[in-house]
Short mmCIF file of C-alpha atoms and ligand atoms in Angstrom, two decimals:
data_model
loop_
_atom_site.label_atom_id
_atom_site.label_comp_id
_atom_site.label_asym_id
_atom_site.label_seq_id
_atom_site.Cartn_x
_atom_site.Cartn_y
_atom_site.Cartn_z
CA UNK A 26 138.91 110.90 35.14
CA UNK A 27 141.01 113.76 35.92
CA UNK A 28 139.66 117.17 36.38
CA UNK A 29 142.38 118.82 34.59
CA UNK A 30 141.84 116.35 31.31
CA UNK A 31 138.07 117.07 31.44
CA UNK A 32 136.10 119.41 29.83
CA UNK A 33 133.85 120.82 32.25
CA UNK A 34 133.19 124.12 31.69
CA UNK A 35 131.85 125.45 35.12
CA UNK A 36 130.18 129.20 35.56
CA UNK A 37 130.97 131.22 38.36
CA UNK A 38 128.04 133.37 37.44
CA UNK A 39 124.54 132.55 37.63
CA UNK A 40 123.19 132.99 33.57
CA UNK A 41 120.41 135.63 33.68
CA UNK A 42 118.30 134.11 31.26
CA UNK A 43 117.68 130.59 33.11
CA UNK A 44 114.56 131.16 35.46
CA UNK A 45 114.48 128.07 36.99
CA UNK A 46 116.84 125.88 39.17
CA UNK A 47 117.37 123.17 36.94
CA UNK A 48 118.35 125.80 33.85
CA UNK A 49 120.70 127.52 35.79
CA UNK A 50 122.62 124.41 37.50
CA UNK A 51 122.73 122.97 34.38
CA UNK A 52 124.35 125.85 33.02
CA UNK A 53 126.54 126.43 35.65
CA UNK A 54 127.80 122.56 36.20
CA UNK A 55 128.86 122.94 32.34
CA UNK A 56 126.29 119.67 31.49
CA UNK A 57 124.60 121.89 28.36
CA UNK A 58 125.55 124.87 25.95
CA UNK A 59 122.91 126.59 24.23
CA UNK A 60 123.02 126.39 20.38
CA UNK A 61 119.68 128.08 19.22
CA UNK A 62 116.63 128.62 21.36
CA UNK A 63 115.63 125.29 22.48
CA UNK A 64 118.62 123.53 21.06
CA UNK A 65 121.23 122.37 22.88
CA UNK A 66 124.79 120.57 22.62
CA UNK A 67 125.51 118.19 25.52
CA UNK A 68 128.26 118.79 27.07
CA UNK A 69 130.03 115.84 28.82
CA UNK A 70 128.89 115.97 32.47
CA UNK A 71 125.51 116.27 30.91
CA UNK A 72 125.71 113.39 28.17
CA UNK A 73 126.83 110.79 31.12
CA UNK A 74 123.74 111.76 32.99
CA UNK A 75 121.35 111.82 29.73
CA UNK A 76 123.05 108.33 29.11
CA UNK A 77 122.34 106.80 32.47
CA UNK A 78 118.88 107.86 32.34
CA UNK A 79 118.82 106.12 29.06
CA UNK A 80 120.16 102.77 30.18
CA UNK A 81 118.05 102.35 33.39
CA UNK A 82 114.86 103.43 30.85
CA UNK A 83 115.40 101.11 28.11
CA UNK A 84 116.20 98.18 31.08
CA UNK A 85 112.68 98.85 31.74
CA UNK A 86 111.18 98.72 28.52
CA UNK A 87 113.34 95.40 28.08
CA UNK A 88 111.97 93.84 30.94
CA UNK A 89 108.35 93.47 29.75
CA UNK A 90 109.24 92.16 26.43
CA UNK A 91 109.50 95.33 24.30
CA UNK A 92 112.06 95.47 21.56
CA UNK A 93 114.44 98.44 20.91
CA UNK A 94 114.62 100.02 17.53
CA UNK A 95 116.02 103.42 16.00
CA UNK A 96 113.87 105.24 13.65
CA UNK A 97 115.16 107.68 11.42
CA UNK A 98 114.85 111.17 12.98
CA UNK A 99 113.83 112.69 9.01
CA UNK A 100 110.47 111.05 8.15
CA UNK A 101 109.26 111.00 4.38
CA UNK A 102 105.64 113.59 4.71
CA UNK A 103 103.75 111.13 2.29
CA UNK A 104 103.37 108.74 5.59
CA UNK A 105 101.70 111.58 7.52
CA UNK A 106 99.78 112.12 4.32
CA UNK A 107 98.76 108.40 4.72
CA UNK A 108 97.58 108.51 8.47
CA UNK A 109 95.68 112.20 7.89
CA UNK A 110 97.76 113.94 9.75
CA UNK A 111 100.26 115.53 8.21
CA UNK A 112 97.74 118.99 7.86
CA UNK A 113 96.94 118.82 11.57
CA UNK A 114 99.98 118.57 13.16
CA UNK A 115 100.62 122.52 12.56
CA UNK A 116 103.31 124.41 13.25
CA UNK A 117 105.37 122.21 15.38
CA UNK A 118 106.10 120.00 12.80
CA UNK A 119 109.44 120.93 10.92
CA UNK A 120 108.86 120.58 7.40
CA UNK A 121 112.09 120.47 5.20
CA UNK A 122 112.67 119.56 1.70
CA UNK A 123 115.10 117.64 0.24
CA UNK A 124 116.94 118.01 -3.13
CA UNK A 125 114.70 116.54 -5.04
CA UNK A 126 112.07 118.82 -3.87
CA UNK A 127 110.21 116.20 -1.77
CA UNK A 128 108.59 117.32 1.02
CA UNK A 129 110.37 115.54 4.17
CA UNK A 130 109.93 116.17 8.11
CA UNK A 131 111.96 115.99 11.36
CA UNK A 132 109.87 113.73 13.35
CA UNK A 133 108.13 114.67 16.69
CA UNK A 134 106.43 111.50 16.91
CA UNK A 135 106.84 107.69 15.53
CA UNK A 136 103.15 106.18 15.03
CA UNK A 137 103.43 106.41 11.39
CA UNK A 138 107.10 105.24 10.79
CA UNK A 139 106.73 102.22 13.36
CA UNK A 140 103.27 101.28 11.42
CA UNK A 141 105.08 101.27 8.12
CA UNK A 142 107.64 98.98 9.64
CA UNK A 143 105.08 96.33 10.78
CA UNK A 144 102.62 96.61 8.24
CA UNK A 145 105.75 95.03 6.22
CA UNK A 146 106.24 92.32 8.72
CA UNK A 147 103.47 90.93 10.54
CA UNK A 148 100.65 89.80 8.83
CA UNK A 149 99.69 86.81 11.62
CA UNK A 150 97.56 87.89 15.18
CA UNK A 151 100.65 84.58 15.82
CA UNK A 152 103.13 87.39 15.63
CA UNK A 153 101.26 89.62 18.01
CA UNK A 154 101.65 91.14 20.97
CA UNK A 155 104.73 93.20 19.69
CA UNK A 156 106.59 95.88 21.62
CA UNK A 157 109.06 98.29 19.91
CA UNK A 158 110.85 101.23 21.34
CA UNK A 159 113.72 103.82 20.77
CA UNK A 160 115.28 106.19 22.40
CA UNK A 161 116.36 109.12 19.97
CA UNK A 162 115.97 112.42 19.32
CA UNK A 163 112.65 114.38 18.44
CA UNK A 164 111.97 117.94 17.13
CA UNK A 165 109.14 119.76 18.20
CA UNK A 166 108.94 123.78 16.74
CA UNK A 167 107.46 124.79 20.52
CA UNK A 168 105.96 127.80 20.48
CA UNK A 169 107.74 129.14 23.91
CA UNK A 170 110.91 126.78 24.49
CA UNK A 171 112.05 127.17 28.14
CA UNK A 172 113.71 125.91 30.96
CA UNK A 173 116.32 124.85 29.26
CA UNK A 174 116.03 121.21 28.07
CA UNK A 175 112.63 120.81 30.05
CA UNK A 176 111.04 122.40 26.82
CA UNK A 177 113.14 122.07 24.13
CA UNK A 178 112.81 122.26 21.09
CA UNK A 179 114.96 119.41 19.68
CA UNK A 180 114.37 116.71 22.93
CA UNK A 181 115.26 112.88 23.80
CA UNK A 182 112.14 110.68 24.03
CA UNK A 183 111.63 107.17 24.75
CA UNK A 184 108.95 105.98 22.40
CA UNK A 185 107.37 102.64 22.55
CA UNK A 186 104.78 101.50 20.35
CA UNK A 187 102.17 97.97 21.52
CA UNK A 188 100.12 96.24 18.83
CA UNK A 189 97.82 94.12 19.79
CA UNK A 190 95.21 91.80 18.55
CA UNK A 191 92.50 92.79 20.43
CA UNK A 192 91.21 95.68 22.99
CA UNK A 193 91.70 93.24 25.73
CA UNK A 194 95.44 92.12 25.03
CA UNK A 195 96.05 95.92 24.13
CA UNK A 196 95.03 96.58 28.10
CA UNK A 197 97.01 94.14 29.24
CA UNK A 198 100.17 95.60 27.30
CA UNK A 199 98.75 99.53 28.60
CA UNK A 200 99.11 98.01 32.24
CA UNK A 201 102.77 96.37 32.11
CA UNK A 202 103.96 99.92 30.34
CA UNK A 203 102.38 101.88 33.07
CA UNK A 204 104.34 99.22 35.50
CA UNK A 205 107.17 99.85 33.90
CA UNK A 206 106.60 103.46 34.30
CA UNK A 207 106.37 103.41 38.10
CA UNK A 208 109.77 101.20 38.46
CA UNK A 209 111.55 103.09 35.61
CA UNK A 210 110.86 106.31 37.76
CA UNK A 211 111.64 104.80 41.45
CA UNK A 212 114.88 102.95 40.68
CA UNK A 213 115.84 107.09 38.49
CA UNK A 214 115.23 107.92 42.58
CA UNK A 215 112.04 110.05 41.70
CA UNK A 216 108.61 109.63 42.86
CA UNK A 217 105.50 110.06 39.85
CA UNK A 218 102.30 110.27 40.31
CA UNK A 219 100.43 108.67 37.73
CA UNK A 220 97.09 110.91 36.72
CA UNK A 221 94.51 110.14 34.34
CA UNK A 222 94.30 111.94 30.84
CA UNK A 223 91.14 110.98 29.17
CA UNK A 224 88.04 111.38 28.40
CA UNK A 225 87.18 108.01 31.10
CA UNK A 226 84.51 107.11 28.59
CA UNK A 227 84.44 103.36 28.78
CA UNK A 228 85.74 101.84 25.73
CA UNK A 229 87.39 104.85 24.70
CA UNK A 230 91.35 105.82 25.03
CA UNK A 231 93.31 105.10 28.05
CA UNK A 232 95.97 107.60 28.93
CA UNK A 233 98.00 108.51 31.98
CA UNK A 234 100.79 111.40 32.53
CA UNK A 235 103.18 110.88 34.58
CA UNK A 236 104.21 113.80 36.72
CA UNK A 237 107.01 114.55 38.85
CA UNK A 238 106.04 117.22 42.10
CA UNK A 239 108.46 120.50 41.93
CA UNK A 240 107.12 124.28 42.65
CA UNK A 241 108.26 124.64 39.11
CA UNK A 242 106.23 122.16 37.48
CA UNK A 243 104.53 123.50 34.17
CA UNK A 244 100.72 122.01 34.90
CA UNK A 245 98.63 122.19 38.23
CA UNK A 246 97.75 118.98 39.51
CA UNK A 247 95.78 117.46 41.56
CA UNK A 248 95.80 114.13 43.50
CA UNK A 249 95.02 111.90 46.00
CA UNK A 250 96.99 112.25 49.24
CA UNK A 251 96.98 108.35 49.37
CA UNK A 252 99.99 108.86 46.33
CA UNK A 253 102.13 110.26 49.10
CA UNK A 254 102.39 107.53 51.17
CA UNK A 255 102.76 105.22 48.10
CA UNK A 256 105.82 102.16 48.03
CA UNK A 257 106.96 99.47 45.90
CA UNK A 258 104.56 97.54 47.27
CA UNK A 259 101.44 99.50 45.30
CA UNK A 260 103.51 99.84 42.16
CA UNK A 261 100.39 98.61 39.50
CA UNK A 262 97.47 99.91 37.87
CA UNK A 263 95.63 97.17 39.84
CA UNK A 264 96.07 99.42 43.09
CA UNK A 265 97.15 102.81 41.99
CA UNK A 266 94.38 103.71 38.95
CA UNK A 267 91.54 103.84 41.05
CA UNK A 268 92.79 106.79 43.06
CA UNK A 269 91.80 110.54 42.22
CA UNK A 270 95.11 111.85 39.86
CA UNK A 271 94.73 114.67 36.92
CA UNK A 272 96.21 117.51 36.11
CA UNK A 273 94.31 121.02 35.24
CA UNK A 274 91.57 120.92 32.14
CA UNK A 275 90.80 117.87 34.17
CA UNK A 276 90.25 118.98 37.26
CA UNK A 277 86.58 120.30 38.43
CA UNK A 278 85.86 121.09 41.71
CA UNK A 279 82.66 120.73 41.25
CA UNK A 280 82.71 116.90 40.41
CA UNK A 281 86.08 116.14 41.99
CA UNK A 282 84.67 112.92 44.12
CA UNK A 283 86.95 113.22 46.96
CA UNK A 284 86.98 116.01 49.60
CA UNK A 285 89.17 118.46 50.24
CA UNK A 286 91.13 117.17 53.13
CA UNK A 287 92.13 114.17 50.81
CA UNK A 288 93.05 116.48 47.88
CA UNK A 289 96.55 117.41 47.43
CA UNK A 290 97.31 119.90 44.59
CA UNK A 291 100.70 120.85 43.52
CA UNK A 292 102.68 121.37 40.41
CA UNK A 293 104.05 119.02 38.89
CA UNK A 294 106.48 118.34 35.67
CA UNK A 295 105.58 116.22 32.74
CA UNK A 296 107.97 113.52 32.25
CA UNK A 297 105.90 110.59 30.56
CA UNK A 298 102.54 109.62 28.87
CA UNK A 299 101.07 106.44 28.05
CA UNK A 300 98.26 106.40 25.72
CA UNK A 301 95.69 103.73 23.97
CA UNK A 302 93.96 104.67 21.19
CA UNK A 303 92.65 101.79 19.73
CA UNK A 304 92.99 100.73 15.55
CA UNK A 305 93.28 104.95 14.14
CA UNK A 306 96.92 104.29 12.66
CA UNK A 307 96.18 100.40 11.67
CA UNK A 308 93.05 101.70 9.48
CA UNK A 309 94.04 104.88 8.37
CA UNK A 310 97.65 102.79 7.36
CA UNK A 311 96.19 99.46 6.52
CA UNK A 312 98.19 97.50 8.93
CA UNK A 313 96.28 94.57 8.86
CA UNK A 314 97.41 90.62 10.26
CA UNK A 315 94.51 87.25 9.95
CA UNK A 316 92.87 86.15 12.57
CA UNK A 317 92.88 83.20 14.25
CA UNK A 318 89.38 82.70 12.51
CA UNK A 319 91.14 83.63 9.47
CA UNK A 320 89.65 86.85 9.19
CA UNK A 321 91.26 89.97 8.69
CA UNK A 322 91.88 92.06 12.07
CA UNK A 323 92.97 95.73 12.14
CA UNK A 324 95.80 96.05 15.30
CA UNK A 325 94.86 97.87 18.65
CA UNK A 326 97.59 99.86 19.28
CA UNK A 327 99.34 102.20 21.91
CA UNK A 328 102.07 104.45 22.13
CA UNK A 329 103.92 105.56 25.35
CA UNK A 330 106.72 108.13 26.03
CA UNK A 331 109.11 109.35 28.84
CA UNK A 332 111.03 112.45 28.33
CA UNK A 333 114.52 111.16 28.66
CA UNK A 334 116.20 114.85 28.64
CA UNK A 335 113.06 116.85 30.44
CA UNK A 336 114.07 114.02 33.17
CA UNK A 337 117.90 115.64 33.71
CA UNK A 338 115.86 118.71 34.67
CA UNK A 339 113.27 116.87 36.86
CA UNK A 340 115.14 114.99 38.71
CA UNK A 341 117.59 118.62 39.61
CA UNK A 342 114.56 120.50 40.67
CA UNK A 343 113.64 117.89 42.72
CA UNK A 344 116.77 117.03 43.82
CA UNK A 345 119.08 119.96 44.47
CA UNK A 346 119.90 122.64 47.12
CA UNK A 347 121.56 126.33 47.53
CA UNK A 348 124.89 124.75 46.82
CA UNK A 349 124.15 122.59 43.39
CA UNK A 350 122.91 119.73 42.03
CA UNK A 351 122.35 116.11 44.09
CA UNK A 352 123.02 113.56 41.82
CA UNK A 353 120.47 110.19 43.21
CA UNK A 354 123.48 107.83 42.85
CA UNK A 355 121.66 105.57 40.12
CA UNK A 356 122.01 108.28 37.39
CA UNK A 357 125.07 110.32 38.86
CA UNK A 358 127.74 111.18 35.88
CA UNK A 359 130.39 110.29 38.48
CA UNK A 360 130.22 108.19 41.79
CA UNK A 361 132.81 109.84 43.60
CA UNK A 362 134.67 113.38 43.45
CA UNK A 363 137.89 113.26 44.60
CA UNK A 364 139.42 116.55 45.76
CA UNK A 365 143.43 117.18 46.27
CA UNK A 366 142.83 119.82 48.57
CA UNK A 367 146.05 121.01 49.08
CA UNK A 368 148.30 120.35 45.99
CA UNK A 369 151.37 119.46 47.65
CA UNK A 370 153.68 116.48 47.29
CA UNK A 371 152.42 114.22 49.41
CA UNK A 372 148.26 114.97 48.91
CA UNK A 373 149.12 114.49 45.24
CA UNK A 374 150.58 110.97 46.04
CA UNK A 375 147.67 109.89 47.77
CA UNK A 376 145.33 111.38 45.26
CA UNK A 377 147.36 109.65 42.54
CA UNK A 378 147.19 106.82 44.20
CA UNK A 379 143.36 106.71 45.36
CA UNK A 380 142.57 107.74 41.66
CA UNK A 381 144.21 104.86 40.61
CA UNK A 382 142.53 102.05 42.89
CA UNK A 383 139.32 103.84 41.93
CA UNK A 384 139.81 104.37 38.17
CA UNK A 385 140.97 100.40 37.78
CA UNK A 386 138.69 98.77 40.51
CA UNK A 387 135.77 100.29 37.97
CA UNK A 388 134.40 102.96 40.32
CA UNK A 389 133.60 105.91 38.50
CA UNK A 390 135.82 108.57 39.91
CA UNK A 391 136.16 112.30 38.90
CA UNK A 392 139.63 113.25 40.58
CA UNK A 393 140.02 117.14 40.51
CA UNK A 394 143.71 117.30 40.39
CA UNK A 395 143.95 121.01 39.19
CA UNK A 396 146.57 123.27 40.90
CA UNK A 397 143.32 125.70 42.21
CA UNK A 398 142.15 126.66 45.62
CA UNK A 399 140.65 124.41 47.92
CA UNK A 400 137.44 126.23 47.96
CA UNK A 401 137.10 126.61 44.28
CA UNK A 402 137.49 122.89 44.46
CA UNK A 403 134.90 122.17 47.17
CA UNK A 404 132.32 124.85 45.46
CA UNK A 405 132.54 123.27 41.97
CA UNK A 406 132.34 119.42 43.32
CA UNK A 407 129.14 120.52 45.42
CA UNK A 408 127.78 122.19 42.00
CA UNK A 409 127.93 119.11 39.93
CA UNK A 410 126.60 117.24 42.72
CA UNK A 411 128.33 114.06 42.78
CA UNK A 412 126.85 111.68 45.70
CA UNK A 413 130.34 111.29 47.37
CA UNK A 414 133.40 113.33 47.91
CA UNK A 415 136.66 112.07 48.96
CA UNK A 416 139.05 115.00 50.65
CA UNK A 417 142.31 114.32 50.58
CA UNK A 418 144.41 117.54 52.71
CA UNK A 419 147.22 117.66 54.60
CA UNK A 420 145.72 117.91 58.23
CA UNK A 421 143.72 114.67 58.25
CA UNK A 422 146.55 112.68 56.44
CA UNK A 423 148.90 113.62 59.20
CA UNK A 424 146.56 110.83 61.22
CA UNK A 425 146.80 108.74 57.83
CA UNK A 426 142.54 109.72 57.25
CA UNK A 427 140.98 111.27 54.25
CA UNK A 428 137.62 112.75 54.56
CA UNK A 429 134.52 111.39 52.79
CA UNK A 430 131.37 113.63 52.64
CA UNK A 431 128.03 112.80 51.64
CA UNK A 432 126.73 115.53 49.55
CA UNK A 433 123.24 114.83 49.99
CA UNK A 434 123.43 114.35 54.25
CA UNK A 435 126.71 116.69 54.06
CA UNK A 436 128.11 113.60 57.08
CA UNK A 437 131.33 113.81 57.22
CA UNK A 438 133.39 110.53 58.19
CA UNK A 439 137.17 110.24 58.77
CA UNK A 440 138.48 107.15 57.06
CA UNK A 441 141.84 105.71 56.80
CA UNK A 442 143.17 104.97 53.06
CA UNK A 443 142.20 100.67 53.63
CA UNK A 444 138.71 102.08 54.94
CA UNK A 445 138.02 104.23 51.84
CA UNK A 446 138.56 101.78 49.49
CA UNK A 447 136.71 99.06 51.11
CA UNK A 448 133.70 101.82 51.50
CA UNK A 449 133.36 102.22 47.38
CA UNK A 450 134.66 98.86 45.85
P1 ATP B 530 103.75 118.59 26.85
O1 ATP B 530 102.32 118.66 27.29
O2 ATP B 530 104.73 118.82 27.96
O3 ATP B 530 104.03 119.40 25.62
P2 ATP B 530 103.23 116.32 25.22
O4 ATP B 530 101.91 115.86 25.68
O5 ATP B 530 103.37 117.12 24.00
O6 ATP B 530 103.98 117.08 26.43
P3 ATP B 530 104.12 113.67 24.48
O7 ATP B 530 103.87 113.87 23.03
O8 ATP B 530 103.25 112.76 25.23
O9 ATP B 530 104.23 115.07 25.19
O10 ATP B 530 105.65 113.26 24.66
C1 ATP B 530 106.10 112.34 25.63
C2 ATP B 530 107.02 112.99 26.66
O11 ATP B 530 108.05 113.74 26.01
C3 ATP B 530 106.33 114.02 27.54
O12 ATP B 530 105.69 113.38 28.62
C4 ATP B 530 107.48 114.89 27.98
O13 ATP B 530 108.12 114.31 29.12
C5 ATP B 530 108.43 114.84 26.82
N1 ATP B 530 108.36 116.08 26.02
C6 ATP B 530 107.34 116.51 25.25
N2 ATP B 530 107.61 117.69 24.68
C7 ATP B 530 108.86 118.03 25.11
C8 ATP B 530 109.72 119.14 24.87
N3 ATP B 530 109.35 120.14 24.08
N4 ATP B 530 110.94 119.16 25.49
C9 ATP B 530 111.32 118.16 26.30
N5 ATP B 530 110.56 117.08 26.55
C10 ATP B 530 109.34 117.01 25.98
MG1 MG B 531 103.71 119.10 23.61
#
């Protein structure tokens, strides 16, 4: 892609009304535009990232068996009516009404469209265990949107929905989504700590956050040191649930059962939740399926998120220094930024020509061919944070090198034309 063809609309200036890190790079790498508080258009530095996030997310929820739907973002209200909670949900919930005069909703939450679709379905515990999933656009009317797209108002969620034909299975399913979770989360190049959300009465609901670490996190938490040191070898329930993880209300000092040299609290950012809670939306929605007995058997059912969009701000804060954004390469917009740092005839040539090999070889390459200053170049490729820059001036190709800097290490390598190909193909 060349620079001068794109549409990435850089600020110099740092907004004044972002307060965090992730706000202001965000703004300032021209990946977002603010359309109403807590609203946002995606610009298209920011829609490659929100996409990438998306693919590696849904590879996940593909991997253990769960299906991918989209649900309508407008929900009819006579379904919340159905489940009892279209009174509670309070102000959150847009309410809109449609010509007709019925009374319709943006949805901030599935259970009651994805029970509608089964109930119509599956009517055999044969067709059960059954994953479905989207990932799609929510509206929440937050009280205090902020931080950009970390609270937003209008937000993209991955929701998946388990039904299962008994609390047992229904476990089973809890534990390969919280799986799931770690992986989806390691190979995005973050580290979660999963923490325990309820009540721990046995046979009650199961539910885990998961919570990035960053000074700018929105909830205290508090955890087990032992999550530090964690690696893909510990990534399951099996090992990890038994360790001390929650985040504030949780928290007492009082009872916490492990001492204070063990106890690492920090803040830490929201980013998914997983949550069991048994046959409410079956019963209250009548999704029923026979038994194996032939008896009629109510669905235990689950329903488990991850913040698709809050992650584009997680993964800056924790991933980012004075200069801009560091892209992990797994969700980077573009592999490599390649700089013409010089403009002249034979820079351009080699540009032209690098571009090329890149662009039809299939390495993502953003080539920023624009007739400005090398340092405006160099500051804007470090602000959008790609994980590789190749420098193309006049001085190193006088020995026939380009140079190829690692944005996260800032190493610098001299590399011939032959070498810097082989390097990225
Ligand atoms: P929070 O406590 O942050 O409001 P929640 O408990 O309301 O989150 P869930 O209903 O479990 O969130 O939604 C699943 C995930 O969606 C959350 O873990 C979070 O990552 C993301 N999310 C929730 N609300 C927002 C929002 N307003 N903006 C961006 N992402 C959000
Ligand atoms: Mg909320």
């Amino acid at each position: 892609m060349r620079l001068s063809q794109y549409f990435l609309p850089t600020l110099k200036e740092t907004p004044s009304e972002a307060q965090i890190a992730s706000h202001r790079l965000m703004l300032r790498a021209g990946m977002i535009n603010q359309t109403a508080g807590g609203i946002y258009t995606w610009l298209p530095l920011g829609e490659l990232v929100l996409k990438r996030i998306d693919q590696i997310v849904a590879e996940e929820q593909d991997r253990i068996g769960c299906h991918r739907i989209t649900m309508p973002t407008i929900q009819p209200a006579h379904l919340w009516q159905e489940s009892g909670r279209y009174e509670d949900y309070g102000k959150e919930m847009l309410r809109i009404k449609d010509r007709h005069d019925r009374e319709m909703l943006y949805g901030p939450t599935h259970e009651e469209v994805v029970t509608d679709v089964v109930r119509q379905y599956v009517n055999s515990y044969r067709q059960l265990p059954l994953c479905l999933y989207q990932i799609h656009w929510k509206f929440r009317d937050e009280i205090r949107p902020r931080f950009g797209i970390m609270r937003g108002r209008e937000f993209y969620m991955k929701d998946a929905y388990s039904f299962d034909i008994d609390a047992a299975s229904a476990r089973t399913s809890y534990e390969k989504m919280y799986n799931a979770y770690l992986r989806t989360f390691a190979r995005l190049g973050i580290k979660a700590v999963p923490m325990r959300a309820d009540s721990g009465a046995i046979g009650g609901d199961l539910s885990h956050e998961f919570h990035v670490v960053a000074d700018t996190g929105e909830s205290a938490i508090y955890y087990d040191k032992i999550f530090e040191t964690i690696t893909e070898d510990d990534y399951s329930m099996e090992k990890l649930a038994k360790f001390y993880a929650v985040s504030d209300e949780k928290h007492d000092p009082a009872t916490c059962p492990i001492g204070p040299d063990q106890l690492i609290s920090r803040r830490g950012i929201e980013v998914g939740h997983i949550f069991y809670f048994g046959t409410k939306y079956s019963r209250s929605m009548n999704l029923k399926v026979t038994g194996a007995d032939g008896k009629p058997i109510y669905p235990e059912m689950g329903s488990y998120g991850i913040g698709v969009s809050r992650l584009v701000g997680a993964i800056i804060e924790s991933s980012h220094d004075e200069h801009g954004i560091i892209w992990p390469e797994q969700v980077a917009p573009f592999r490599i930024g390649l700089i013409d740092a010089k403009n002249d005839a034979q820079t351009q040539t080699v540009s032209n020509q690098l571009h090329e090999k890149f662009s039809n070889s299939g390495v993502s390459v953003l080539y920023d061919d624009r007739s400005e200053r090398a340092g405006i170049k160099f500051s804007d490729m470090d602000l959008i944070g790609l994980p590789w820059q190749v420098i193309v001036g006049s001085k190193t190709l006088t020995n026939g090198t380009v140079e190829v800097k690692n944005r996260r290490t800032g190493e610098r390598q001299d590399l011939s034309l032959d070498e810097v190909i082989a390097k990225f193909l």
